Tab-separated table of C-alpha atoms in Angstrom:
chain	number	residue	atom	x	y	z
A	24	ALA	CA	-0.033	0.096	-0.333
A	25	GLN	CA	0.805	3.871	-0.951
A	26	LYS	CA	1.131	6.689	1.865
A	27	VAL	CA	1.737	9.972	1.802
A	28	THR	CA	1.997	12.183	5.083
A	29	GLN	CA	1.843	15.982	5.230
A	30	ALA	CA	2.052	17.004	9.514
A	31	GLN	CA	2.077	20.232	8.474
A	32	THR	CA	-1.979	20.780	8.551
A	33	GLU	CA	-1.231	24.870	8.153
A	34	ILE	CA	1.528	27.219	8.515
A	35	SER	CA	1.430	30.507	8.517
A	36	VAL	CA	4.365	33.011	7.357
A	37	VAL	CA	5.409	36.726	6.840
A	38	GLU	CA	5.672	37.829	3.114
A	39	LYS	CA	9.485	37.259	2.122
A	40	GLU	CA	10.159	34.604	4.541
A	41	ASP	CA	11.645	30.901	3.127
A	42	VAL	CA	9.117	28.173	4.317
A	43	THR	CA	9.596	24.448	3.997
A	44	LEU	CA	6.448	21.767	3.040
A	45	ASP	CA	7.783	18.737	4.339
A	46	CYS	CA	5.956	15.377	2.343
A	47	VAL	CA	6.971	11.616	4.081
A	48	TYR	CA	5.800	8.889	1.508
A	49	GLU	CA	5.240	5.322	2.206
A	50	THR	CA	5.928	2.411	-0.709
A	51	ARG	CA	7.287	-1.079	-1.819
A	52	ASP	CA	7.248	-0.217	-5.155
A	53	THR	CA	11.298	0.380	-6.057
A	54	THR	CA	9.799	2.547	-8.885
A	55	TYR	CA	7.686	5.535	-8.327
A	56	TYR	CA	6.951	8.969	-9.063
A	57	LEU	CA	6.408	11.818	-6.732
A	58	PHE	CA	4.661	15.318	-7.315
A	59	TRP	CA	3.163	18.420	-5.943
A	60	TYR	CA	0.235	20.151	-6.745
A	61	LYS	CA	-0.594	23.560	-5.572
A	62	GLN	CA	-4.510	24.331	-4.584
A	63	PRO	CA	-5.337	27.776	-4.446
A	64	PRO	CA	-9.052	29.084	-3.716
A	65	SER	CA	-9.833	28.826	-6.722
A	66	GLY	CA	-10.368	24.780	-6.161
A	67	GLU	CA	-7.938	23.686	-9.453
A	68	LEU	CA	-5.344	21.330	-8.500
A	69	VAL	CA	-1.621	22.870	-9.911
A	70	PHE	CA	0.637	20.450	-10.996
A	71	LEU	CA	4.098	22.241	-10.263
A	72	ILE	CA	6.870	19.353	-10.415
A	73	ARG	CA	7.381	15.613	-10.995
A	74	ARG	CA	10.133	13.398	-9.639
A	75	ASN	CA	10.866	9.714	-10.298
A	76	SER	CA	12.358	7.439	-7.945
A	77	PHE	CA	16.005	7.658	-9.336
A	78	ASP	CA	16.244	11.152	-9.607
A	79	GLU	CA	17.709	12.358	-6.502
A	80	GLN	CA	18.739	15.089	-7.834
A	81	ASN	CA	17.339	18.483	-6.146
A	82	GLU	CA	15.616	21.025	-8.411
A	83	ILE	CA	14.792	24.706	-8.212
A	84	SER	CA	12.634	26.605	-10.342
A	85	GLY	CA	12.236	30.048	-9.971
A	86	ARG	CA	11.313	30.929	-6.041
A	87	TYR	CA	10.972	27.320	-5.721
A	88	SER	CA	12.814	24.342	-4.547
A	89	TRP	CA	12.206	20.355	-4.259
A	90	ASN	CA	14.444	18.326	-2.072
A	91	PHE	CA	14.343	14.280	-2.092
A	92	GLN	CA	15.907	11.978	-0.218
A	93	LYS	CA	15.384	8.540	-0.749
A	94	SER	CA	17.275	7.855	2.545
A	95	THR	CA	13.968	8.918	4.567
A	96	SER	CA	11.379	8.651	2.073
A	97	SER	CA	10.831	12.907	1.703
A	98	PHE	CA	10.292	14.881	-0.658
A	99	ASN	CA	10.421	18.729	0.874
A	100	PHE	CA	9.346	21.665	-1.212
A	101	THR	CA	10.813	24.967	-0.373
A	102	ILE	CA	9.497	28.683	-1.153
A	103	THR	CA	12.033	31.608	-1.034
A	104	ALA	CA	11.214	35.234	-0.209
A	105	SER	CA	7.655	33.906	-0.095
A	106	GLN	CA	4.999	35.965	-2.104
A	107	VAL	CA	0.912	36.359	-0.906
A	108	VAL	CA	-0.079	34.746	-4.378
A	109	ASP	CA	1.795	31.341	-3.316
A	110	SER	CA	-0.967	31.236	-0.476
A	111	ALA	CA	-2.702	28.207	-0.980
A	112	VAL	CA	-3.071	24.338	0.022
A	113	TYR	CA	0.043	22.663	-1.383
A	114	PHE	CA	-0.414	18.544	-1.609
A	115	CYS	CA	2.209	16.029	-2.148
A	116	ALA	CA	1.162	13.017	-4.218
A	117	LEU	CA	2.936	9.237	-4.940
A	118	SER	CA	2.180	7.138	-7.895
A	119	ALA	CA	4.132	4.120	-8.681
A	120	PRO	CA	2.310	2.730	-12.204
A	121	ASN	CA	1.693	-0.168	-12.755
A	122	PHE	CA	0.784	-1.455	-16.683
A	123	GLY	CA	-0.493	2.219	-16.727
A	124	ASN	CA	-2.309	2.638	-14.276
A	125	GLU	CA	-2.152	6.023	-13.151
A	126	LYS	CA	-3.487	6.604	-9.717
A	127	LEU	CA	-2.054	8.988	-7.216
A	128	THR	CA	-2.204	8.790	-3.665
A	129	PHE	CA	-2.461	12.116	-2.111
A	130	GLY	CA	-1.397	13.915	1.069
A	131	THR	CA	-3.627	15.756	3.629
A	132	GLY	CA	-2.123	19.054	2.557
A	133	THR	CA	-0.549	21.883	3.975
A	134	ARG	CA	-2.481	24.829	4.087
A	135	LEU	CA	0.073	27.640	3.507
A	136	THR	CA	-0.892	31.523	4.507
A	137	ILE	CA	1.155	34.639	3.340
A	138	ILE	CA	0.738	37.400	5.972
A	139	PRO	CA	1.444	40.581	3.562
B	4	LYS	CA	-3.414	24.190	-25.518
B	5	ALA	CA	-6.783	24.386	-24.101
B	6	GLY	CA	-6.342	22.724	-20.455
B	7	VAL	CA	-9.252	20.034	-19.061
B	8	THR	CA	-13.283	20.925	-19.199
B	9	GLN	CA	-15.272	20.078	-16.494
B	10	THR	CA	-19.144	20.518	-16.775
B	11	PRO	CA	-21.293	21.640	-15.009
B	12	ARG	CA	-19.171	23.522	-12.295
B	13	TYR	CA	-22.220	23.479	-9.674
B	14	LEU	CA	-24.672	20.966	-9.242
B	15	ILE	CA	-27.423	20.798	-6.729
B	16	LYS	CA	-28.944	17.314	-6.569
B	17	THR	CA	-32.014	15.956	-4.115
B	18	ARG	CA	-30.562	12.365	-2.205
B	19	GLY	CA	-31.882	9.608	-4.096
B	20	GLN	CA	-31.151	11.382	-7.319
B	21	GLN	CA	-28.360	10.252	-9.998
B	22	VAL	CA	-26.044	12.520	-11.617
B	23	THR	CA	-23.892	12.660	-14.232
B	24	LEU	CA	-20.312	14.555	-15.039
B	25	SER	CA	-18.293	15.194	-17.748
B	26	CYS	CA	-14.376	15.850	-18.414
B	27	SER	CA	-13.254	16.789	-21.359
B	28	PRO	CA	-9.540	16.252	-21.428
B	29	ILE	CA	-6.469	18.152	-22.893
B	30	SER	CA	-5.959	17.284	-26.691
B	31	GLY	CA	-3.872	14.315	-27.365
B	32	HIS	CA	-4.349	12.921	-23.747
B	33	ARG	CA	-5.790	9.252	-23.711
B	34	SER	CA	-5.671	8.619	-20.115
B	35	VAL	CA	-8.209	9.995	-17.308
B	36	SER	CA	-8.428	9.902	-13.671
B	37	TRP	CA	-12.031	11.015	-11.524
B	38	TYR	CA	-11.068	12.203	-7.926
B	39	GLN	CA	-12.795	13.201	-5.204
B	40	GLN	CA	-12.094	15.842	-2.639
B	41	THR	CA	-14.133	16.211	0.740
B	42	PRO	CA	-12.692	18.299	3.695
B	43	GLY	CA	-12.998	14.521	5.866
B	44	GLN	CA	-11.508	12.179	3.632
B	45	GLY	CA	-9.193	14.863	1.315
B	46	LEU	CA	-8.586	13.721	-1.933
B	47	GLN	CA	-9.364	9.853	-3.331
B	48	PHE	CA	-9.028	8.274	-6.043
B	49	LEU	CA	-12.035	6.502	-8.091
B	50	PHE	CA	-11.033	5.229	-11.529
B	51	GLU	CA	-9.036	5.680	-14.748
B	52	TYR	CA	-9.926	5.196	-17.687
B	53	PHE	CA	-7.790	4.712	-20.942
B	54	SER	CA	-8.910	3.783	-24.559
B	55	GLU	CA	-12.361	3.645	-23.311
B	56	THR	CA	-11.781	0.907	-20.460
B	57	GLN	CA	-11.369	1.209	-16.495
B	58	ARG	CA	-8.180	0.111	-15.735
B	59	ASN	CA	-7.653	0.933	-12.090
B	60	LYS	CA	-10.523	1.398	-9.429
B	61	GLY	CA	-10.639	3.406	-5.770
B	62	ASN	CA	-12.753	2.009	-3.112
B	63	PHE	CA	-16.000	3.832	-3.505
B	64	PRO	CA	-19.010	1.779	-3.863
B	65	GLY	CA	-20.902	0.400	-6.943
B	66	ARG	CA	-22.928	3.430	-7.004
B	67	PHE	CA	-20.137	5.381	-8.644
B	68	SER	CA	-19.409	4.013	-12.445
B	69	GLY	CA	-17.595	5.890	-15.201
B	70	ARG	CA	-17.114	5.367	-18.463
B	71	GLN	CA	-14.816	6.757	-21.589
B	72	PHE	CA	-15.727	7.266	-25.027
B	73	SER	CA	-13.598	7.273	-28.384
B	74	ASN	CA	-12.628	10.930	-27.984
B	75	SER	CA	-10.884	10.205	-24.951
B	76	ARG	CA	-13.768	12.255	-22.889
B	77	SER	CA	-15.135	10.808	-20.296
B	78	GLU	CA	-18.430	10.849	-17.531
B	79	MET	CA	-18.491	9.781	-14.576
B	80	ASN	CA	-22.123	8.575	-12.846
B	81	VAL	CA	-23.473	8.857	-9.054
B	82	SER	CA	-27.016	6.890	-8.586
B	83	THR	CA	-28.701	7.273	-5.586
B	84	LEU	CA	-26.879	10.168	-4.238
B	85	GLU	CA	-26.307	10.440	-0.719
B	86	LEU	CA	-25.433	13.129	1.367
B	87	GLY	CA	-22.094	11.680	2.102
B	88	ASP	CA	-21.803	12.033	-1.947
B	89	SER	CA	-21.643	16.052	-1.889
B	90	ALA	CA	-18.010	16.807	-2.846
B	91	LEU	CA	-15.262	18.414	-5.433
B	92	TYR	CA	-15.323	15.999	-8.167
B	93	LEU	CA	-12.142	16.525	-10.242
B	94	CYS	CA	-11.029	15.379	-13.559
B	95	ALA	CA	-7.412	14.738	-14.255
B	96	SER	CA	-5.619	13.969	-17.833
B	97	SER	CA	-2.922	12.782	-18.827
B	98	LEU	CA	-0.570	11.685	-21.539
B	99	ALA	CA	-0.060	7.851	-19.756
B	100	GLY	CA	-0.006	5.357	-22.044
B	101	THR	CA	0.960	1.711	-20.840
B	102	SER	CA	4.264	2.138	-19.941
B	103	GLY	CA	3.762	2.704	-16.403
B	104	ARG	CA	5.803	6.403	-16.963
B	105	GLY	CA	3.964	8.209	-13.869
B	106	TYR	CA	3.088	10.713	-16.123
B	107	GLU	CA	1.728	13.677	-14.698
B	108	GLN	CA	-2.154	14.595	-14.669
B	109	TYR	CA	-3.227	17.734	-15.169
B	110	PHE	CA	-7.230	18.655	-13.402
B	111	GLY	CA	-10.103	20.515	-13.986
B	112	PRO	CA	-11.393	23.211	-12.462
B	113	GLY	CA	-13.920	20.839	-10.832
B	114	THR	CA	-17.450	20.245	-10.676
B	115	ARG	CA	-19.040	20.795	-6.744
B	116	LEU	CA	-21.523	19.011	-5.799
B	117	THR	CA	-23.990	19.495	-2.744
B	118	VAL	CA	-26.667	16.723	-2.288
B	119	THR	CA	-29.509	17.957	-0.150
């Protein structure tokens, strides 16, 4: 069975502060994929990043960065110099596709509020 | 390229009725997945369709069903509605085929169903 844990239910930071969202996953599969999605108040899930289990390189995209560590089964997401537009619920997700099955298992989400 | 579209955006139904939700994937995407989002249970996988075949199903009762057409458009149906079916129903599409490569899923804006 697969499981994704986002222990931080809600986080509030003042604008321009850095913030890290934690994600811990469980799977017995050796090949798996990890994702982060953003859900703004409008409700639509916005894809942010995909990482496969064989690629532990950290990734940076503008103010966003992701730290993947297989040793601790974690895939954390950092926003530097946060902005009010970053306020949203962020979901970490896992898939272990088998014969094309692409089911995503989501964490419970972290609600991030950026205070101006 | 147009994103995933879902219709209707909002629905109010009465207990015992049935409802059909529609999803049009991104052009070229053949995999369509459905998810239910509620405050209590979070984001839960309903089913995935590829080439008009359901190839993965979540842990939902048989009242929840779906289908996919030859143009990859998909519908999901919920019969004998219960109060607990009130939720945001999200459709997602991806380039996933049969290779199991964990393609990212792109989500539509959702259909918010309220059962009274």
